[in-house]
Amino acid sequence: MKLIFLGPPGAGKGTQAAGVSAHLRVPHISTGDMFRSAIKNATPVGLEAKRYLDAGELVPDSVVIDMVRERLAMDDAKDGYLLDGFPRTVDQAVALDGFSEPDAVIDIDVPDEKLIGRLTGRRVCTKCSGTFHVSKLADEHTCPICGGEVRQREDDRPETIETRLHAYHEQTEPLIGYYSGKDKLRRVNGDSRPEDVFKNIIASLE
Ligand code: AMP
């Protein structure tokens, strides 16, 4: 199955995508993770993308589209995939339709006022990439899973969060209309317990 996860930053796309991709046995492809890894490894894409991620703005379509086209051409994505964070503009969605049309699009819906608390409190383990809310950590610097160092993502600082939410409403939200027009959209309430969101996603696919 070729699946897309839509939703604002902080909706829980990454967490849900990890569970759902394992359940469906398809690769979880996160463009945000691909950019963060490219930046860490100082690749040409990383060097180009860094200033956009730091500012909370979208990386130009041409860069993202080429990166995703190459990734979906790999063997493990032949029979299906779960795209998390792509497409984020209508131009990206149109380009994707040209090389790999999705079967279904899940929109994880969470109101803005909840997103800000989730994003400012989000902490990520630098070792295992586990994601936690700071209020749930006994020690806010230590990963409860692997003991690695836990940090706040650079783009989860309040000044950048505002830019990211603005980019979502302006550039990504129109995709809801794009995919509902193609009868591919399934909306799931993301404002509940993660295990319930997971169940509702699976139910929406059946
Ligand atoms: P995420 O981890 O999905 O929140 O993505 C982090 C950042 O990566 C975003 O704020 C953008 O700067 C960049 N990014 C990820 N996916 C895309 C995309 N499809 N189009 C443009 N920029 C993206």
PDB file of C-alpha atoms and ligand atoms in Angstrom:
ATOM      1  CA  MET A   1       0.000   0.000   0.000  1.00  0.00           C
ATOM      2  CA  LYS A   2       1.189   3.488  -0.894  1.00  0.00           C
ATOM      3  CA  LEU A   3       0.231   5.745   1.938  1.00  0.00           C
ATOM      4  CA  ILE A   4       0.670   9.412   2.824  1.00  0.00           C
ATOM      5  CA  PHE A   5       0.431  10.974   6.282  1.00  0.00           C
ATOM      6  CA  LEU A   6      -0.713  14.591   6.237  1.00  0.00           C
ATOM      7  CA  GLY A   7      -1.134  16.809   9.251  1.00  0.00           C
ATOM      8  CA  PRO A   8       0.405  19.832  10.959  1.00  0.00           C
ATOM      9  CA  PRO A   9       3.770  19.704  12.736  1.00  0.00           C
ATOM     10  CA  GLY A  10       3.233  18.085  16.138  1.00  0.00           C
ATOM     11  CA  ALA A  11       0.156  16.081  15.057  1.00  0.00           C
ATOM     12  CA  GLY A  12       1.980  12.830  15.835  1.00  0.00           C
ATOM     13  CA  LYS A  13       2.743  11.868  12.221  1.00  0.00           C
ATOM     14  CA  GLY A  14       6.201  10.510  13.034  1.00  0.00           C
ATOM     15  CA  THR A  15       5.038   8.429  16.004  1.00  0.00           C
ATOM     16  CA  GLN A  16       2.037   7.021  14.150  1.00  0.00           C
ATOM     17  CA  ALA A  17       4.001   6.458  10.944  1.00  0.00           C
ATOM     18  CA  ALA A  18       6.521   4.303  12.819  1.00  0.00           C
ATOM     19  CA  GLY A  19       3.737   2.044  14.189  1.00  0.00           C
ATOM     20  CA  VAL A  20       1.628   1.927  11.039  1.00  0.00           C
ATOM     21  CA  SER A  21       4.581   1.233   8.696  1.00  0.00           C
ATOM     22  CA  ALA A  22       5.655  -1.695  10.907  1.00  0.00           C
ATOM     23  CA  HIS A  23       2.061  -2.977  10.951  1.00  0.00           C
ATOM     24  CA  LEU A  24       1.736  -2.754   7.146  1.00  0.00           C
ATOM     25  CA  ARG A  25       5.355  -3.868   6.526  1.00  0.00           C
ATOM     26  CA  VAL A  26       6.203  -0.921   4.307  1.00  0.00           C
ATOM     27  CA  PRO A  27       9.162   1.472   4.703  1.00  0.00           C
ATOM     28  CA  HIS A  28       8.568   4.648   6.720  1.00  0.00           C
ATOM     29  CA  ILE A  29       9.954   7.502   4.639  1.00  0.00           C
ATOM     30  CA  SER A  30      10.181  10.802   6.494  1.00  0.00           C
ATOM     31  CA  THR A  31      11.484  13.732   4.458  1.00  0.00           C
ATOM     32  CA  GLY A  32      12.232  15.643   7.695  1.00  0.00           C
ATOM     33  CA  ASP A  33      14.436  12.737   8.884  1.00  0.00           C
ATOM     34  CA  MET A  34      16.096  12.565   5.464  1.00  0.00           C
ATOM     35  CA  PHE A  35      16.960  16.270   5.653  1.00  0.00           C
ATOM     36  CA  ARG A  36      18.223  16.032   9.245  1.00  0.00           C
ATOM     37  CA  SER A  37      20.457  13.121   8.275  1.00  0.00           C
ATOM     38  CA  ALA A  38      21.693  14.967   5.141  1.00  0.00           C
ATOM     39  CA  ILE A  39      22.534  18.000   7.312  1.00  0.00           C
ATOM     40  CA  LYS A  40      24.395  15.831   9.848  1.00  0.00           C
ATOM     41  CA  ASN A  41      26.414  14.235   7.023  1.00  0.00           C
ATOM     42  CA  ALA A  42      26.964  17.611   5.271  1.00  0.00           C
ATOM     43  CA  THR A  43      25.796  16.266   1.880  1.00  0.00           C
ATOM     44  CA  PRO A  44      24.995  18.782  -0.921  1.00  0.00           C
ATOM     45  CA  VAL A  45      21.246  18.426  -0.157  1.00  0.00           C
ATOM     46  CA  GLY A  46      21.968  18.934   3.553  1.00  0.00           C
ATOM     47  CA  LEU A  47      23.989  22.087   2.902  1.00  0.00           C
ATOM     48  CA  GLU A  48      21.165  23.495   0.784  1.00  0.00           C
ATOM     49  CA  ALA A  49      18.342  22.470   3.154  1.00  0.00           C
ATOM     50  CA  LYS A  50      19.875  23.618   6.447  1.00  0.00           C
ATOM     51  CA  ARG A  51      18.856  27.272   6.331  1.00  0.00           C
ATOM     52  CA  TYR A  52      15.234  26.351   5.556  1.00  0.00           C
ATOM     53  CA  LEU A  53      15.000  23.864   8.432  1.00  0.00           C
ATOM     54  CA  ASP A  54      16.643  26.345  10.817  1.00  0.00           C
ATOM     55  CA  ALA A  55      14.101  28.998   9.812  1.00  0.00           C
ATOM     56  CA  GLY A  56      11.108  26.615   9.935  1.00  0.00           C
ATOM     57  CA  GLU A  57      10.437  27.205   6.234  1.00  0.00           C
ATOM     58  CA  LEU A  58       9.797  24.642   3.514  1.00  0.00           C
ATOM     59  CA  VAL A  59      12.747  23.455   1.435  1.00  0.00           C
ATOM     60  CA  PRO A  60      12.196  24.352  -2.278  1.00  0.00           C
ATOM     61  CA  ASP A  61       9.970  21.882  -4.145  1.00  0.00           C
ATOM     62  CA  SER A  62      12.612  20.925  -6.728  1.00  0.00           C
ATOM     63  CA  VAL A  63      15.040  19.715  -4.015  1.00  0.00           C
ATOM     64  CA  VAL A  64      12.407  17.686  -2.127  1.00  0.00           C
ATOM     65  CA  ILE A  65      10.789  16.199  -5.217  1.00  0.00           C
ATOM     66  CA  ASP A  66      14.121  14.910  -6.601  1.00  0.00           C
ATOM     67  CA  MET A  67      15.035  13.450  -3.208  1.00  0.00           C
ATOM     68  CA  VAL A  68      11.693  11.607  -2.880  1.00  0.00           C
ATOM     69  CA  ARG A  69      11.718  10.412  -6.492  1.00  0.00           C
ATOM     70  CA  GLU A  70      15.126   8.806  -5.901  1.00  0.00           C
ATOM     71  CA  ARG A  71      14.049   7.282  -2.595  1.00  0.00           C
ATOM     72  CA  LEU A  72      10.855   5.748  -4.020  1.00  0.00           C
ATOM     73  CA  ALA A  73      12.855   4.192  -6.864  1.00  0.00           C
ATOM     74  CA  MET A  74      14.697   2.024  -4.325  1.00  0.00           C
ATOM     75  CA  ASP A  75      13.846  -1.648  -4.092  1.00  0.00           C
ATOM     76  CA  ASP A  76      12.241  -1.609  -0.652  1.00  0.00           C
ATOM     77  CA  ALA A  77       9.608   0.939  -1.775  1.00  0.00           C
ATOM     78  CA  LYS A  78       8.473  -1.001  -4.863  1.00  0.00           C
ATOM     79  CA  ASP A  79       5.465  -2.631  -3.199  1.00  0.00           C
ATOM     80  CA  GLY A  80       4.471   0.238  -0.977  1.00  0.00           C
ATOM     81  CA  TYR A  81       5.601   2.913   1.452  1.00  0.00           C
ATOM     82  CA  LEU A  82       4.421   5.336   4.057  1.00  0.00           C
ATOM     83  CA  LEU A  83       5.397   8.920   3.280  1.00  0.00           C
ATOM     84  CA  ASP A  84       5.594  11.149   6.368  1.00  0.00           C
ATOM     85  CA  GLY A  85       6.016  14.865   5.643  1.00  0.00           C
ATOM     86  CA  PHE A  86       5.691  14.659   1.857  1.00  0.00           C
ATOM     87  CA  PRO A  87       3.943  16.099  -0.102  1.00  0.00           C
ATOM     88  CA  ARG A  88       3.710  19.459   1.667  1.00  0.00           C
ATOM     89  CA  THR A  89       2.632  21.609  -1.279  1.00  0.00           C
ATOM     90  CA  VAL A  90       0.182  21.067  -4.132  1.00  0.00           C
ATOM     91  CA  ASP A  91       3.103  21.178  -6.609  1.00  0.00           C
ATOM     92  CA  GLN A  92       4.780  18.319  -4.709  1.00  0.00           C
ATOM     93  CA  ALA A  93       1.516  16.314  -4.802  1.00  0.00           C
ATOM     94  CA  VAL A  94       1.135  16.857  -8.552  1.00  0.00           C
ATOM     95  CA  ALA A  95       4.761  15.764  -9.083  1.00  0.00           C
ATOM     96  CA  LEU A  96       4.212  12.661  -6.932  1.00  0.00           C
ATOM     97  CA  ASP A  97       1.160  11.698  -9.001  1.00  0.00           C
ATOM     98  CA  GLY A  98       3.493  11.752 -12.001  1.00  0.00           C
ATOM     99  CA  PHE A  99       5.833   9.082 -10.619  1.00  0.00           C
ATOM    100  CA  SER A 100       3.937   7.180  -7.887  1.00  0.00           C
ATOM    101  CA  GLU A 101       0.272   7.849  -7.209  1.00  0.00           C
ATOM    102  CA  PRO A 102      -0.699   7.143  -3.556  1.00  0.00           C
ATOM    103  CA  ASP A 103      -3.542   4.753  -2.651  1.00  0.00           C
ATOM    104  CA  ALA A 104      -4.718   6.623   0.434  1.00  0.00           C
ATOM    105  CA  VAL A 105      -3.962   9.787   2.401  1.00  0.00           C
ATOM    106  CA  ILE A 106      -4.446   9.993   6.171  1.00  0.00           C
ATOM    107  CA  ASP A 107      -4.950  13.462   7.608  1.00  0.00           C
ATOM    108  CA  ILE A 108      -4.172  13.549  11.340  1.00  0.00           C
ATOM    109  CA  ASP A 109      -6.177  16.411  12.716  1.00  0.00           C
ATOM    110  CA  VAL A 110      -5.123  18.337  15.875  1.00  0.00           C
ATOM    111  CA  PRO A 111      -6.130  21.935  16.771  1.00  0.00           C
ATOM    112  CA  ASP A 112      -3.340  24.577  16.754  1.00  0.00           C
ATOM    113  CA  GLU A 113      -3.582  25.334  20.481  1.00  0.00           C
ATOM    114  CA  LYS A 114      -2.700  21.688  21.283  1.00  0.00           C
ATOM    115  CA  LEU A 115       0.131  21.628  18.737  1.00  0.00           C
ATOM    116  CA  ILE A 116       2.077  24.468  20.355  1.00  0.00           C
ATOM    117  CA  GLY A 117       2.231  22.651  23.732  1.00  0.00           C
ATOM    118  CA  ARG A 118       3.223  19.409  22.038  1.00  0.00           C
ATOM    119  CA  LEU A 119       5.989  21.027  19.963  1.00  0.00           C
ATOM    120  CA  THR A 120       7.539  23.180  22.680  1.00  0.00           C
ATOM    121  CA  GLY A 121       7.574  20.121  24.999  1.00  0.00           C
ATOM    122  CA  ARG A 122       8.910  17.676  22.409  1.00  0.00           C
ATOM    123  CA  ARG A 123      12.308  16.118  23.132  1.00  0.00           C
ATOM    124  CA  VAL A 124      14.185  13.703  20.868  1.00  0.00           C
ATOM    125  CA  CYS A 125      16.889  11.206  21.799  1.00  0.00           C
ATOM    126  CA  THR A 126      20.102  11.918  19.867  1.00  0.00           C
ATOM    127  CA  LYS A 127      20.956   8.201  19.943  1.00  0.00           C
ATOM    128  CA  CYS A 128      17.775   6.172  19.213  1.00  0.00           C
ATOM    129  CA  SER A 129      15.537   9.028  17.897  1.00  0.00           C
ATOM    130  CA  GLY A 130      12.866   8.175  20.504  1.00  0.00           C
ATOM    131  CA  THR A 131      10.437  11.092  20.877  1.00  0.00           C
ATOM    132  CA  PHE A 132       8.958  12.149  24.226  1.00  0.00           C
ATOM    133  CA  HIS A 133       7.055  14.988  25.854  1.00  0.00           C
ATOM    134  CA  VAL A 134       9.236  16.678  28.461  1.00  0.00           C
ATOM    135  CA  SER A 135       6.447  16.346  31.067  1.00  0.00           C
ATOM    136  CA  LYS A 136       6.749  12.532  30.829  1.00  0.00           C
ATOM    137  CA  LEU A 137      10.525  12.383  31.371  1.00  0.00           C
ATOM    138  CA  ALA A 138      11.922  11.624  34.832  1.00  0.00           C
ATOM    139  CA  ASP A 139      15.209  13.249  33.762  1.00  0.00           C
ATOM    140  CA  GLU A 140      14.737  15.748  30.954  1.00  0.00           C
ATOM    141  CA  HIS A 141      18.217  15.083  29.526  1.00  0.00           C
ATOM    142  CA  THR A 142      18.206  11.268  29.489  1.00  0.00           C
ATOM    143  CA  CYS A 143      16.371   8.885  27.164  1.00  0.00           C
ATOM    144  CA  PRO A 144      14.235   6.427  29.179  1.00  0.00           C
ATOM    145  CA  ILE A 145      14.682   3.808  26.410  1.00  0.00           C
ATOM    146  CA  CYS A 146      18.418   3.777  25.650  1.00  0.00           C
ATOM    147  CA  GLY A 147      20.003   6.226  28.125  1.00  0.00           C
ATOM    148  CA  GLY A 148      21.127   8.526  25.282  1.00  0.00           C
ATOM    149  CA  GLU A 149      21.088  12.309  25.476  1.00  0.00           C
ATOM    150  CA  VAL A 150      17.662  13.874  24.956  1.00  0.00           C
ATOM    151  CA  ARG A 151      17.427  17.293  23.296  1.00  0.00           C
ATOM    152  CA  GLN A 152      14.950  19.770  21.890  1.00  0.00           C
ATOM    153  CA  ARG A 153      14.888  19.957  18.080  1.00  0.00           C
ATOM    154  CA  GLU A 154      16.290  23.285  16.868  1.00  0.00           C
ATOM    155  CA  ASP A 155      13.049  23.973  14.983  1.00  0.00           C
ATOM    156  CA  ASP A 156      10.865  23.267  18.045  1.00  0.00           C
ATOM    157  CA  ARG A 157      11.782  26.631  19.603  1.00  0.00           C
ATOM    158  CA  PRO A 158       8.764  28.958  19.967  1.00  0.00           C
ATOM    159  CA  GLU A 159       9.923  31.508  17.350  1.00  0.00           C
ATOM    160  CA  THR A 160      10.317  28.785  14.679  1.00  0.00           C
ATOM    161  CA  ILE A 161       7.121  26.929  15.590  1.00  0.00           C
ATOM    162  CA  GLU A 162       5.043  29.928  14.537  1.00  0.00           C
ATOM    163  CA  THR A 163       6.680  29.964  11.084  1.00  0.00           C
ATOM    164  CA  ARG A 164       6.136  26.200  10.678  1.00  0.00           C
ATOM    165  CA  LEU A 165       2.443  26.401  11.586  1.00  0.00           C
ATOM    166  CA  HIS A 166       2.031  29.308   9.188  1.00  0.00           C
ATOM    167  CA  ALA A 167       3.738  27.292   6.407  1.00  0.00           C
ATOM    168  CA  TYR A 168       1.400  24.375   7.165  1.00  0.00           C
ATOM    169  CA  HIS A 169      -1.783  26.462   6.902  1.00  0.00           C
ATOM    170  CA  GLU A 170      -0.646  28.377   3.824  1.00  0.00           C
ATOM    171  CA  GLN A 171       1.099  25.680   1.800  1.00  0.00           C
ATOM    172  CA  THR A 172       0.126  22.217   3.074  1.00  0.00           C
ATOM    173  CA  GLU A 173      -3.513  22.515   4.158  1.00  0.00           C
ATOM    174  CA  PRO A 174      -4.703  22.934   0.525  1.00  0.00           C
ATOM    175  CA  LEU A 175      -3.694  19.270   0.056  1.00  0.00           C
ATOM    176  CA  ILE A 176      -6.769  18.273   2.077  1.00  0.00           C
ATOM    177  CA  GLY A 177      -8.939  19.588  -0.772  1.00  0.00           C
ATOM    178  CA  TYR A 178      -6.599  18.140  -3.399  1.00  0.00           C
ATOM    179  CA  TYR A 179      -6.843  14.588  -2.044  1.00  0.00           C
ATOM    180  CA  SER A 180     -10.503  14.702  -1.006  1.00  0.00           C
ATOM    181  CA  GLY A 181     -11.242  15.718  -4.619  1.00  0.00           C
ATOM    182  CA  LYS A 182      -9.551  12.475  -5.664  1.00  0.00           C
ATOM    183  CA  ASP A 183     -11.512  10.535  -3.017  1.00  0.00           C
ATOM    184  CA  LYS A 184      -8.321   9.431  -1.258  1.00  0.00           C
ATOM    185  CA  LEU A 185      -8.565  11.380   1.986  1.00  0.00           C
ATOM    186  CA  ARG A 186      -9.315   9.771   5.374  1.00  0.00           C
ATOM    187  CA  ARG A 187      -9.464  12.108   8.356  1.00  0.00           C
ATOM    188  CA  VAL A 188      -8.459  10.833  11.781  1.00  0.00           C
ATOM    189  CA  ASN A 189      -8.772  12.738  15.054  1.00  0.00           C
ATOM    190  CA  GLY A 190      -5.207  13.080  16.375  1.00  0.00           C
ATOM    191  CA  ASP A 191      -6.281  14.710  19.624  1.00  0.00           C
ATOM    192  CA  SER A 192      -6.546  11.503  21.649  1.00  0.00           C
ATOM    193  CA  ARG A 193      -4.298   8.787  23.129  1.00  0.00           C
ATOM    194  CA  PRO A 194      -1.632   7.557  20.663  1.00  0.00           C
ATOM    195  CA  GLU A 195      -2.950   3.964  20.851  1.00  0.00           C
ATOM    196  CA  ASP A 196      -6.464   5.168  19.934  1.00  0.00           C
ATOM    197  CA  VAL A 197      -5.144   7.262  17.042  1.00  0.00           C
ATOM    198  CA  PHE A 198      -3.307   4.146  15.794  1.00  0.00           C
ATOM    199  CA  LYS A 199      -6.504   2.028  15.956  1.00  0.00           C
ATOM    200  CA  ASN A 200      -8.481   4.692  14.117  1.00  0.00           C
ATOM    201  CA  ILE A 201      -5.858   4.924  11.366  1.00  0.00           C
ATOM    202  CA  ILE A 202      -5.898   1.157  10.828  1.00  0.00           C
ATOM    203  CA  ALA A 203      -9.726   1.136  10.870  1.00  0.00           C
ATOM    204  CA  SER A 204      -9.828   3.949   8.297  1.00  0.00           C
ATOM    205  CA  LEU A 205      -7.720   1.824   5.939  1.00  0.00           C
ATOM    206  CA  GLU A 206      -9.944  -1.249   6.134  1.00  0.00           C
TER     207      GLU A 206
HETATM  208  P1  AMP B   1       9.383  17.473   9.798  1.00  0.00           P
HETATM  209  O1  AMP B   1      10.361  16.622  10.521  1.00  0.00           O
HETATM  210  O2  AMP B   1       8.474  16.688   8.898  1.00  0.00           O
HETATM  211  O3  AMP B   1       8.631  18.419  10.703  1.00  0.00           O
HETATM  212  O4  AMP B   1      10.240  18.406   8.797  1.00  0.00           O
HETATM  213  C1  AMP B   1      11.222  19.301   9.294  1.00  0.00           C
HETATM  214  C2  AMP B   1      11.571  20.336   8.232  1.00  0.00           C
HETATM  215  O5  AMP B   1      12.086  19.687   7.064  1.00  0.00           O
HETATM  216  C3  AMP B   1      10.417  21.181   7.734  1.00  0.00           C
HETATM  217  O6  AMP B   1      10.116  22.272   8.596  1.00  0.00           O
HETATM  218  C4  AMP B   1      10.969  21.649   6.380  1.00  0.00           C
HETATM  219  O7  AMP B   1      11.962  22.668   6.554  1.00  0.00           O
HETATM  220  C5  AMP B   1      11.702  20.398   5.892  1.00  0.00           C
HETATM  221  N1  AMP B   1      10.787  19.520   5.101  1.00  0.00           N
HETATM  222  C6  AMP B   1      10.419  18.247   5.410  1.00  0.00           C
HETATM  223  N2  AMP B   1       9.620  17.756   4.455  1.00  0.00           N
HETATM  224  C7  AMP B   1       9.462  18.730   3.522  1.00  0.00           C
HETATM  225  C8  AMP B   1       8.722  18.842   2.312  1.00  0.00           C
HETATM  226  N3  AMP B   1       7.963  17.847   1.851  1.00  0.00           N
HETATM  227  N4  AMP B   1       8.809  20.015   1.629  1.00  0.00           N
HETATM  228  C9  AMP B   1       9.577  21.030   2.052  1.00  0.00           C
HETATM  229  N5  AMP B   1      10.274  21.003   3.193  1.00  0.00           N
HETATM  230  C10 AMP B   1      10.229  19.869   3.934  1.00  0.00           C
END
